[in-house]
Coordinates of C-alpha atoms in Angstrom, one line a residue:
Chain A
M1 CA 7.5 -48.5 30.2
S2 CA 5.3 -51.3 31.4
G3 CA 2.7 -51.4 34.1
L4 CA 1.2 -48.0 33.5
V5 CA -2.2 -47.8 35.0
E6 CA -3.8 -44.4 35.4
A7 CA -2.9 -40.8 35.4
T8 CA -3.1 -38.9 38.6
R9 CA -5.8 -36.8 37.1
D10 CA -7.9 -39.9 36.6
A11 CA -7.7 -40.6 40.3
Y12 CA -8.7 -37.0 41.0
G13 CA -11.9 -37.4 39.0
R14 CA -12.7 -40.6 40.9
A15 CA -11.9 -39.1 44.3
L16 CA -14.1 -36.1 43.7
V17 CA -17.1 -38.2 42.9
Q18 CA -16.6 -40.1 46.2
L19 CA -16.2 -36.8 48.1
G20 CA -19.3 -35.4 46.5
A21 CA -21.3 -38.3 47.9
E22 CA -19.7 -38.0 51.4
R23 CA -19.8 -34.2 51.8
E24 CA -22.4 -31.7 50.9
D25 CA -20.0 -28.8 51.3
V26 CA -17.6 -30.0 48.5
V27 CA -18.0 -27.8 45.4
V28 CA -16.0 -28.0 42.2
L29 CA -15.0 -25.2 39.8
D30 CA -13.3 -25.5 36.4
A31 CA -12.4 -23.3 33.5
D32 CA -13.6 -25.0 30.4
L33 CA -11.3 -28.0 30.8
S34 CA -13.5 -30.3 32.8
G35 CA -13.0 -33.2 30.5
S36 CA -9.2 -33.0 30.7
T37 CA -9.0 -32.2 34.4
R38 CA -11.6 -35.0 35.0
T39 CA -13.9 -32.7 37.1
A40 CA -16.5 -33.6 34.5
K41 CA -17.4 -36.7 36.4
F42 CA -18.3 -34.7 39.4
A43 CA -20.2 -32.2 37.3
E44 CA -22.3 -35.0 35.8
K45 CA -23.1 -36.4 39.2
Y46 CA -23.6 -33.2 41.1
P47 CA -24.5 -30.5 38.6
D48 CA -25.7 -28.1 41.4
R49 CA -22.3 -28.1 43.0
F50 CA -20.3 -27.6 39.9
F51 CA -19.4 -24.2 38.4
N52 CA -17.8 -23.7 35.1
A53 CA -16.1 -20.3 35.0
G54 CA -15.5 -20.6 31.3
V55 CA -12.1 -19.5 30.0
A56 CA -11.5 -17.1 32.9
E57 CA -9.0 -18.5 35.4
Q58 CA -8.8 -15.3 37.6
N59 CA -12.5 -15.3 38.1
L60 CA -12.3 -19.1 38.7
M61 CA -10.0 -18.7 41.7
N62 CA -11.8 -15.8 43.2
M63 CA -15.3 -17.3 42.8
A64 CA -13.7 -20.3 44.7
A65 CA -12.6 -17.9 47.4
G66 CA -16.2 -16.5 47.6
L67 CA -17.6 -20.0 47.9
A68 CA -15.1 -20.8 50.6
L69 CA -16.3 -17.6 52.4
A70 CA -19.8 -19.0 52.2
G71 CA -18.7 -22.1 54.0
K72 CA -18.0 -24.5 51.1
I73 CA -14.9 -26.5 50.4
P74 CA -14.1 -25.6 46.8
F75 CA -11.9 -27.5 44.4
A76 CA -10.7 -25.3 41.6
S77 CA -9.2 -27.0 38.6
T78 CA -7.6 -26.1 35.3
F79 CA -4.2 -26.7 33.7
A80 CA -1.2 -26.0 36.0
V81 CA 0.2 -23.3 33.9
F82 CA -3.0 -21.3 34.0
A83 CA -3.9 -22.1 37.6
T84 CA -0.6 -21.0 39.0
G85 CA 0.5 -18.5 36.4
R86 CA -2.5 -16.7 35.1
A87 CA -4.2 -16.6 38.5
W88 CA -1.1 -16.4 40.8
E89 CA -2.0 -13.1 42.4
Q90 CA -5.6 -14.1 42.9
I91 CA -4.3 -17.2 44.7
R92 CA -1.8 -15.2 46.7
N93 CA -4.0 -12.3 47.8
T94 CA -7.5 -13.7 47.9
I95 CA -7.0 -17.4 48.8
A96 CA -3.8 -17.7 50.7
Y97 CA -3.6 -14.4 52.5
P98 CA -7.0 -14.9 54.2
R99 CA -6.1 -18.7 54.6
L100 CA -9.2 -19.8 52.8
P101 CA -9.7 -23.6 52.3
V102 CA -9.6 -23.6 48.5
K103 CA -8.1 -26.7 47.0
I104 CA -6.3 -25.8 43.8
V105 CA -5.9 -29.1 41.9
A106 CA -4.1 -28.5 38.6
T107 CA -3.5 -31.0 35.9
H108 CA -1.3 -31.2 32.9
A109 CA 1.8 -30.2 34.9
G110 CA 5.3 -30.8 33.5
L111 CA 6.7 -31.9 30.2
T112 CA 4.5 -35.0 29.9
V113 CA 1.7 -32.7 28.7
G114 CA 3.4 -33.7 25.5
E115 CA 2.3 -32.5 22.1
D116 CA 0.7 -29.2 23.3
G117 CA 4.2 -27.9 23.8
A118 CA 5.9 -25.3 26.0
S119 CA 2.9 -22.9 26.4
H120 CA 1.0 -25.7 28.2
Q121 CA 3.9 -27.4 30.1
A122 CA 4.0 -25.9 33.6
L123 CA 7.6 -26.1 34.8
E124 CA 7.5 -23.3 37.4
D125 CA 4.2 -24.1 39.3
I126 CA 5.8 -25.7 42.3
A127 CA 8.1 -22.7 42.7
L128 CA 5.2 -20.3 42.4
M129 CA 3.0 -22.1 44.9
R130 CA 5.8 -22.9 47.3
A131 CA 6.7 -19.2 47.7
I132 CA 3.2 -18.4 49.1
P133 CA 3.0 -18.4 52.9
G134 CA 0.7 -21.1 54.3
M135 CA 0.3 -23.0 51.0
T136 CA 0.5 -26.8 51.2
V137 CA 2.1 -28.1 48.0
I138 CA 1.5 -31.8 47.1
V139 CA 2.8 -33.7 44.1
P140 CA 1.4 -37.3 44.1
A141 CA 3.4 -40.0 42.4
D142 CA 0.6 -42.3 41.2
G143 CA -3.1 -42.6 41.1
D144 CA -3.5 -44.3 44.5
E145 CA -1.5 -41.5 46.2
A146 CA -3.3 -38.8 44.3
E147 CA -6.7 -40.2 45.5
A148 CA -5.4 -40.3 49.1
A149 CA -4.0 -36.8 48.8
I150 CA -7.3 -35.4 47.4
R151 CA -9.2 -36.9 50.3
S152 CA -6.6 -35.6 52.7
A153 CA -6.8 -32.1 51.2
V154 CA -10.4 -31.7 52.3
E155 CA -9.3 -32.1 55.9
I156 CA -6.4 -29.6 55.6
D157 CA -7.3 -26.3 57.2
G158 CA -6.2 -23.8 54.6
P159 CA -5.2 -23.6 50.9
V160 CA -3.7 -26.6 49.1
Y161 CA -2.1 -26.9 45.8
V162 CA -2.1 -30.4 44.2
R163 CA -0.1 -31.0 41.1
L164 CA -1.3 -33.7 38.8
G165 CA -0.2 -35.0 35.4
R166 CA -1.8 -36.0 32.1
S167 CA 0.1 -39.2 31.5
K168 CA -0.4 -42.6 33.0
T169 CA 1.7 -43.6 36.0
Q170 CA 3.0 -46.8 37.4
P171 CA 1.4 -47.8 40.7
I172 CA 4.3 -47.7 43.2
T173 CA 3.1 -46.1 46.4
G174 CA 0.4 -48.5 47.5
G175 CA -1.7 -45.6 48.4
G176 CA -1.9 -43.6 51.6
F177 CA -0.9 -40.0 52.1
Q178 CA 0.0 -37.9 55.1
R179 CA 0.6 -34.2 54.7
G180 CA 4.2 -33.3 55.3
R181 CA 5.4 -36.9 55.4
G182 CA 7.7 -38.4 52.8
T183 CA 8.0 -42.1 52.4
T184 CA 11.1 -44.2 51.9
L185 CA 10.4 -46.7 49.1
S186 CA 13.8 -48.2 48.9
N187 CA 16.6 -48.4 51.5
G188 CA 20.2 -47.5 50.7
E189 CA 23.3 -45.9 52.2
D190 CA 25.5 -44.5 49.4
V191 CA 23.1 -41.9 48.0
A192 CA 19.5 -40.8 48.4
I193 CA 17.2 -39.8 45.6
V194 CA 14.4 -37.5 46.7
A195 CA 11.8 -37.4 44.1
C196 CA 8.2 -36.4 43.4
G197 CA 5.5 -37.1 40.9
I198 CA 6.4 -39.3 37.9
M199 CA 10.1 -39.1 38.8
V200 CA 9.5 -41.4 41.8
S201 CA 9.2 -44.4 39.5
A202 CA 12.3 -43.2 37.6
A203 CA 14.1 -43.0 40.9
L204 CA 13.2 -46.6 41.7
E205 CA 14.5 -47.7 38.3
A206 CA 17.7 -45.7 38.9
A207 CA 18.1 -47.4 42.3
D208 CA 17.9 -50.9 40.7
Y209 CA 20.4 -49.9 38.0
L210 CA 22.8 -48.5 40.6
R211 CA 22.4 -51.6 42.9
E212 CA 23.5 -53.8 40.0
R213 CA 26.6 -51.7 39.7
G214 CA 27.5 -51.8 43.4
A215 CA 25.9 -48.6 44.8
S216 CA 23.1 -48.7 47.3
C217 CA 20.6 -46.0 46.7
R218 CA 17.8 -44.8 49.0
V219 CA 14.6 -43.6 47.3
I220 CA 12.3 -41.2 49.0
N221 CA 8.9 -40.2 47.6
M222 CA 8.6 -36.5 48.8
S223 CA 5.0 -36.0 47.8
T224 CA 4.5 -33.0 50.1
I225 CA 6.9 -30.3 49.0
K226 CA 5.5 -27.9 51.5
P227 CA 5.7 -28.4 54.4
L228 CA 8.8 -30.4 53.8
D229 CA 9.5 -33.6 55.8
E230 CA 12.7 -32.2 57.3
D231 CA 13.4 -35.1 59.7
L232 CA 13.3 -37.6 56.9
L233 CA 15.6 -35.5 54.7
V234 CA 18.1 -34.9 57.4
R235 CA 18.1 -38.6 58.2
A236 CA 18.8 -39.3 54.5
A237 CA 21.6 -36.7 54.3
R238 CA 23.2 -38.2 57.5
G239 CA 22.7 -41.8 56.4
C240 CA 23.8 -41.4 52.7
G241 CA 26.0 -38.3 52.7
A242 CA 24.8 -37.3 49.2
V243 CA 21.4 -36.4 47.8
V244 CA 19.9 -36.2 44.3
T245 CA 16.6 -34.5 43.7
A246 CA 14.3 -35.5 40.9
E247 CA 11.3 -33.5 39.6
E248 CA 9.5 -32.8 36.3
H249 CA 9.9 -29.1 36.9
N250 CA 12.5 -26.4 36.5
V251 CA 15.6 -27.1 38.7
I252 CA 15.0 -23.6 40.1
G253 CA 12.5 -23.2 43.0
G254 CA 10.9 -26.6 43.1
L255 CA 11.6 -29.8 45.1
G256 CA 15.4 -29.5 44.4
G257 CA 15.4 -25.9 45.6
A258 CA 13.5 -26.8 48.7
V259 CA 15.8 -29.7 49.6
A260 CA 18.9 -27.7 48.9
E261 CA 17.7 -24.7 51.0
L262 CA 17.0 -27.0 53.9
L263 CA 20.1 -29.1 53.8
S264 CA 22.5 -26.2 53.3
A265 CA 21.2 -24.8 56.5
V266 CA 20.8 -27.9 58.6
H267 CA 23.0 -30.7 57.4
P268 CA 25.1 -29.7 54.3
V269 CA 25.9 -32.5 51.9
P270 CA 26.3 -32.5 48.1
V271 CA 22.9 -32.0 46.5
V272 CA 22.5 -32.6 42.7
R273 CA 19.2 -31.4 41.3
V274 CA 17.7 -33.2 38.3
G275 CA 14.9 -31.5 36.5
V276 CA 14.4 -29.3 33.5
D277 CA 17.5 -27.1 33.3
D278 CA 15.9 -23.7 33.3
V279 CA 14.6 -23.9 29.7
F280 CA 11.1 -24.1 28.2
G281 CA 9.8 -27.4 26.9
Q282 CA 8.5 -28.1 23.4
S283 CA 6.1 -30.4 21.6
G284 CA 6.8 -34.1 21.5
D285 CA 5.7 -37.4 22.9
P286 CA 6.0 -37.6 26.7
E287 CA 8.7 -40.3 26.7
G288 CA 10.8 -38.5 24.0
L289 CA 10.5 -35.3 26.0
L290 CA 11.7 -36.9 29.2
Q291 CA 14.6 -38.3 27.4
Y292 CA 15.5 -35.1 25.6
Y293 CA 15.4 -33.0 28.8
G294 CA 17.4 -35.5 30.8
L295 CA 14.7 -36.9 33.1
K296 CA 15.2 -40.7 32.6
Y297 CA 16.5 -43.1 35.1
T298 CA 19.9 -43.2 33.5
D299 CA 20.1 -39.4 34.0
L300 CA 19.3 -39.9 37.6
A301 CA 21.9 -42.6 37.9
S302 CA 24.6 -40.3 36.4
A303 CA 23.5 -37.6 38.9
C304 CA 23.9 -40.1 41.7
W305 CA 27.5 -41.0 40.7
R306 CA 28.3 -37.2 40.6
A307 CA 26.8 -36.7 44.0
M308 CA 28.7 -39.7 45.4
E309 CA 32.0 -38.4 43.9
M310 CA 31.5 -35.1 45.7
K311 CA 31.3 -36.7 49.1
G312 CA 34.4 -35.9 51.1
Chain B
M1 CA -9.6 11.7 58.2
E2 CA -7.9 12.0 61.5
A3 CA -6.8 8.4 61.3
L4 CA -5.3 9.0 57.8
A5 CA -3.4 12.1 59.1
Q6 CA -2.0 10.1 62.0
A7 CA -1.1 7.2 59.7
G8 CA 0.7 9.6 57.4
S9 CA -0.4 7.6 54.3
G10 CA -3.6 6.2 52.8
H11 CA -6.4 7.1 50.4
P12 CA -8.6 10.0 51.5
G13 CA -10.1 10.8 48.1
G14 CA -11.7 7.5 47.3
S15 CA -12.8 7.1 50.9
L16 CA -14.7 10.4 50.9
S17 CA -16.3 9.6 47.5
S18 CA -17.6 6.3 49.0
A19 CA -18.6 7.8 52.3
D20 CA -22.3 8.3 51.6
I21 CA -22.6 4.9 49.9
V22 CA -21.0 3.1 52.7
A23 CA -23.0 5.0 55.3
T24 CA -26.2 4.2 53.5
L25 CA -25.3 0.5 53.3
F26 CA -24.1 0.2 56.9
F27 CA -26.9 2.2 58.6
D28 CA -29.9 1.6 56.3
V29 CA -29.4 -1.6 54.4
L30 CA -27.0 -4.3 55.7
E31 CA -28.3 -6.6 58.4
L32 CA -25.3 -7.2 60.7
D33 CA -24.7 -8.0 64.3
A34 CA -21.6 -6.2 65.8
N35 CA -21.8 -8.6 68.8
D36 CA -21.6 -11.6 66.5
P37 CA -19.6 -10.6 63.5
Q38 CA -19.9 -14.1 62.1
W39 CA -23.7 -14.3 62.5
K40 CA -24.5 -16.7 59.7
D41 CA -27.5 -14.8 58.3
R42 CA -25.8 -11.5 58.0
D43 CA -25.6 -9.6 54.7
R44 CA -22.1 -9.8 53.1
F45 CA -20.4 -6.6 52.0
V46 CA -17.2 -6.8 49.9
L47 CA -15.1 -3.7 49.6
A48 CA -13.7 -4.4 46.2
K49 CA -12.0 -1.0 46.2
G50 CA -10.0 -2.0 49.2
H51 CA -8.0 1.2 49.3
A52 CA -11.2 2.9 50.7
A53 CA -10.5 0.8 53.9
P54 CA -10.7 3.9 56.1
I55 CA -14.3 4.5 55.3
L56 CA -15.1 0.9 55.9
Y57 CA -13.3 1.0 59.3
A58 CA -15.2 4.2 60.2
A59 CA -18.5 2.5 59.4
L60 CA -17.6 -0.7 61.3
A61 CA -16.5 1.3 64.4
S62 CA -19.7 3.3 64.3
R63 CA -21.7 0.1 64.2
G64 CA -19.8 -1.1 67.2
F65 CA -17.6 -3.8 65.7
F66 CA -14.6 -2.3 67.5
P67 CA -13.9 0.8 69.6
R68 CA -13.8 4.1 67.7
E69 CA -10.5 5.0 69.4
E70 CA -8.9 2.1 67.5
L71 CA -9.2 4.1 64.3
S72 CA -6.1 6.1 65.2
T73 CA -4.1 2.9 64.9
L74 CA -4.8 2.7 61.1
R75 CA -1.8 1.4 59.2
K76 CA 0.4 1.2 62.2
L77 CA 2.6 -1.8 63.1
G78 CA 0.5 -4.4 65.0
S79 CA -2.8 -2.7 64.2
R80 CA -6.0 -4.7 63.4
L81 CA -6.7 -1.9 60.9
Q82 CA -4.4 -2.8 57.9
G83 CA -3.8 -0.4 55.0
H84 CA -6.2 -2.6 53.0
P85 CA -8.9 -4.8 54.5
D86 CA -7.8 -8.0 56.2
M87 CA -10.7 -10.3 57.2
L88 CA -8.5 -12.2 59.6
K89 CA -7.6 -9.1 61.6
T90 CA -10.6 -6.8 61.6
P91 CA -14.0 -7.9 63.0
G92 CA -16.7 -7.2 60.4
V93 CA -14.5 -7.3 57.4
E94 CA -15.9 -10.0 55.1
A95 CA -13.1 -10.4 52.6
S96 CA -9.5 -9.5 52.3
T97 CA -9.2 -7.1 49.4
G98 CA -6.9 -4.4 48.1
S99 CA -5.8 -5.9 44.9
L100 CA -8.3 -4.3 42.4
G101 CA -10.5 -6.4 40.2
Q102 CA -11.0 -9.3 42.5
G103 CA -13.9 -8.2 44.8
L104 CA -16.7 -8.8 42.4
S105 CA -15.5 -12.4 41.8
I106 CA -15.5 -13.0 45.5
A107 CA -19.0 -11.5 45.7
V108 CA -20.1 -13.9 42.9
G109 CA -18.8 -16.8 44.8
L110 CA -20.5 -15.7 47.9
A111 CA -23.8 -15.3 46.1
L112 CA -23.5 -18.7 44.5
G113 CA -22.9 -20.2 48.0
A114 CA -25.9 -18.4 49.5
R115 CA -28.1 -19.6 46.7
M116 CA -26.9 -23.2 47.2
D117 CA -28.0 -23.0 50.8
D118 CA -31.3 -21.1 50.0
A119 CA -29.9 -18.4 52.3
E120 CA -31.7 -15.1 52.7
W121 CA -28.7 -12.9 53.0
G122 CA -27.6 -10.6 50.3
V123 CA -24.3 -9.8 48.8
Y124 CA -23.1 -6.3 48.1
A125 CA -19.8 -5.2 46.5
L126 CA -18.5 -1.7 46.2
L127 CA -16.2 -1.2 43.2
G128 CA -14.2 1.8 42.0
D129 CA -14.6 3.1 38.5
G130 CA -10.9 2.9 37.8
E131 CA -11.1 -0.7 39.0
L132 CA -13.4 -1.4 36.0
Q133 CA -10.3 -1.3 33.9
E134 CA -9.3 -4.7 35.4
G135 CA -10.4 -7.4 32.9
Q136 CA -11.4 -9.7 35.8
V137 CA -14.3 -7.5 36.7
W138 CA -15.9 -8.3 33.4
E139 CA -15.2 -12.0 33.9
A140 CA -17.1 -11.7 37.1
A141 CA -19.8 -9.6 35.5
M142 CA -20.3 -12.3 32.9
A143 CA -20.5 -15.0 35.5
A144 CA -23.0 -13.1 37.7
A145 CA -25.4 -12.7 34.8
H146 CA -24.8 -16.2 33.5
Y147 CA -25.8 -17.5 37.0
R148 CA -28.7 -15.0 37.3
L149 CA -27.5 -13.9 40.7
S150 CA -30.5 -11.9 42.0
N151 CA -28.9 -11.8 45.4
L152 CA -26.0 -9.7 44.2
V153 CA -25.9 -5.9 44.1
A154 CA -22.8 -4.1 42.9
I155 CA -22.2 -0.4 43.4
V156 CA -19.7 1.5 41.3
D157 CA -18.2 4.6 43.0
N158 CA -18.0 6.6 39.9
N159 CA -15.8 9.5 41.1
G160 CA -14.2 9.8 37.6
L161 CA -10.6 10.0 38.9
Q162 CA -7.8 7.5 39.3
I163 CA -4.2 7.9 40.4
D164 CA -2.8 9.1 37.1
G165 CA -5.7 11.4 36.2
P166 CA -9.4 11.3 35.0
I167 CA -10.4 7.8 34.1
V168 CA -11.6 8.9 30.7
E169 CA -8.1 10.1 29.9
V170 CA -6.1 7.3 31.5
M171 CA -8.2 4.4 30.0
S172 CA -11.9 5.1 29.6
P173 CA -14.3 2.5 30.9
E174 CA -17.2 4.5 29.5
P175 CA -20.0 4.1 28.6
L176 CA -20.4 2.5 32.0
A177 CA -24.2 1.9 32.0
D178 CA -24.2 0.4 28.5
K179 CA -21.4 -1.9 29.3
W180 CA -23.1 -3.3 32.4
R181 CA -26.4 -3.6 30.5
A182 CA -24.6 -5.5 27.7
F183 CA -23.2 -7.9 30.3
G184 CA -26.8 -8.7 31.4
W185 CA -27.1 -6.6 34.5
S186 CA -29.9 -4.3 35.7
V187 CA -28.4 -0.8 35.8
F188 CA -29.4 2.0 38.1
E189 CA -27.8 5.4 38.1
V190 CA -27.8 7.7 41.1
D191 CA -26.2 10.7 42.8
G192 CA -23.8 8.9 45.1
H193 CA -24.1 11.7 47.7
D194 CA -27.9 11.7 47.9
I195 CA -28.6 9.3 50.8
E196 CA -32.3 9.1 50.2
Q197 CA -31.8 8.3 46.6
L198 CA -29.1 5.8 47.4
H199 CA -31.3 4.0 49.9
A200 CA -34.3 3.9 47.6
T201 CA -32.2 2.6 44.7
L202 CA -30.5 -0.1 46.9
V203 CA -34.0 -1.3 47.9
E204 CA -35.0 -1.3 44.2
A205 CA -31.8 -3.1 43.1
Q206 CA -32.4 -5.9 45.6
K207 CA -35.7 -6.7 43.8
A208 CA -34.1 -6.9 40.4
E209 CA -34.2 -10.2 38.5
G210 CA -30.5 -11.2 38.1
P211 CA -27.6 -9.1 39.2
A212 CA -28.0 -5.3 39.6
V213 CA -25.4 -2.6 39.5
I214 CA -25.8 1.0 40.9
I215 CA -23.6 3.5 39.2
A216 CA -23.2 6.1 41.8
R217 CA -21.9 9.5 40.5
T218 CA -19.6 10.8 43.2
V219 CA -17.0 13.4 43.8
K220 CA -13.6 12.3 44.8
G221 CA -12.6 14.0 48.1
R222 CA -16.3 14.9 48.7
G223 CA -16.9 17.3 51.5
V224 CA -13.4 18.7 51.7
G225 CA -13.0 21.7 49.3
F226 CA -9.3 21.3 48.7
M227 CA -9.6 17.6 48.0
E228 CA -12.7 17.6 45.8
G229 CA -12.0 16.6 42.2
E230 CA -8.2 16.4 42.7
C231 CA -6.6 13.1 41.8
S232 CA -3.5 14.0 43.8
W233 CA -5.7 13.1 46.9
H234 CA -6.1 9.5 45.7
G235 CA -3.2 8.2 47.8
T236 CA -1.9 11.0 49.9
A237 CA -2.6 11.5 53.5
P238 CA -3.4 15.0 54.8
S239 CA -0.9 16.9 57.0
E240 CA -2.0 17.9 60.5
D241 CA -3.1 21.3 59.3
Q242 CA -4.9 20.0 56.3
C243 CA -6.6 17.4 58.5
R244 CA -7.8 20.1 60.8
L245 CA -9.3 22.1 57.9
A246 CA -10.8 18.9 56.4
V247 CA -12.4 17.9 59.7
E248 CA -13.8 21.4 60.3
E249 CA -15.3 21.4 56.8
L250 CA -16.7 17.9 57.1
R251 CA -18.2 18.7 60.5
G252 CA -19.7 21.9 59.1
G253 CA -21.3 19.9 56.3
L254 CA -23.1 17.8 58.9
L255 CA -24.8 20.9 60.5

């Protein structure tokens, strides 16, 4: 793939340093992965506002809660599988239930972790976070959007989960982020692809591919998965009559689940969910993994044909 | 006790074992303002053993955070007094707790925040001894010593019992004092029902370099003969008759 610039985690590291300069109340916590999560840049610049919990994710989340109680805006980072899995109940009971403004920014989400394999490839984190009342769930598509989302997270009153990746992304959003607002990146009337994260660029490729073959495809970047942009989705369902969702996540409980839940209740149309089909990942290079698990633009295009066929 | 009986469920045993500790904290140690529960310079108290919520509510009501009559709404639908502490509902509750093992981590975060701001207030956390079986407690213990948090005092309500039996039979956390010492804490051991000793030790613990823990030897169900030392009273509310007996005995103990 050409035009790859930076990973969303790189943008996170950059945004944190800016926020550190702007706001005294921003503190950052990590669990021995600060180089990988890119919080190390903040740590270097603001050592008095950085806390390394060591390899102890449960304590990481609850120390963040304590710092929030002391009036700080904590960012707590580690890999997505540990943040949302190992410390789920800490997040549920001690961050979300008291509505504390802890920003959980997890990196290395999805298959594109690559060679580390299934133990480190979080494919359930969106589902886990989305099921918690009051949690904002954000999946930026590129570095510019990640930076804007991080800056926006500081202003959000309450807990936020931001899902970031390890691999470089194509700049496609042009930046900007508004909580709860999806953006239409490409117009079309036959089918709509609703995507998040790295799958947004795949969706754009799929739209080009379909256009060459006579189908017009709308592409929506749904970077906030909770709260979902219901208006935009219903408009897409009305306008296109068929929806395909695309995410680097289990097809259960993530973006596809959220979209299907909404549309089945409000404006039923065929919804085909593209994601990892309820299996664990494995070691491999990111591109090879995306291909193996059916997350390439060609897979999206096939799903679009299926969805269009199902229209009445 | 009456609130528990009216609720028909709850945790009398661990509330009574903590009663003298909580009373000492709330009447002799913690600087609080019932008229301004969010007063920024107040001391912070985290009830890590959140199931002892009734004793915390009793203390808060006695200090005027809410009317004493409200205690009878404990655990009822719509009440501000949840089965386990909810900081968004109850004035004076600093942290929502109830899931064991998390309170000390919260206290560590609070203490770090206080130190960043050069704040004078102290942080106190009350833990159960069964709670020490949670691995996260030791993650937090490690962190508190690592950060040399002199503004943090933990108290362990060492009543020796948990739901399924004596802690040493279920999963022994002993030797308690040695463990805390090995984790880098100053350790104090007291009779958790001796208010003067508790007070003196709390004052002493505040002065310790780094974090301090007070292991308070207590009796579960303290003050109520038929509850004392019985693990069955961990999570069972008294009937009306049992409540009457218990209250009579507790009142008698105050004479």
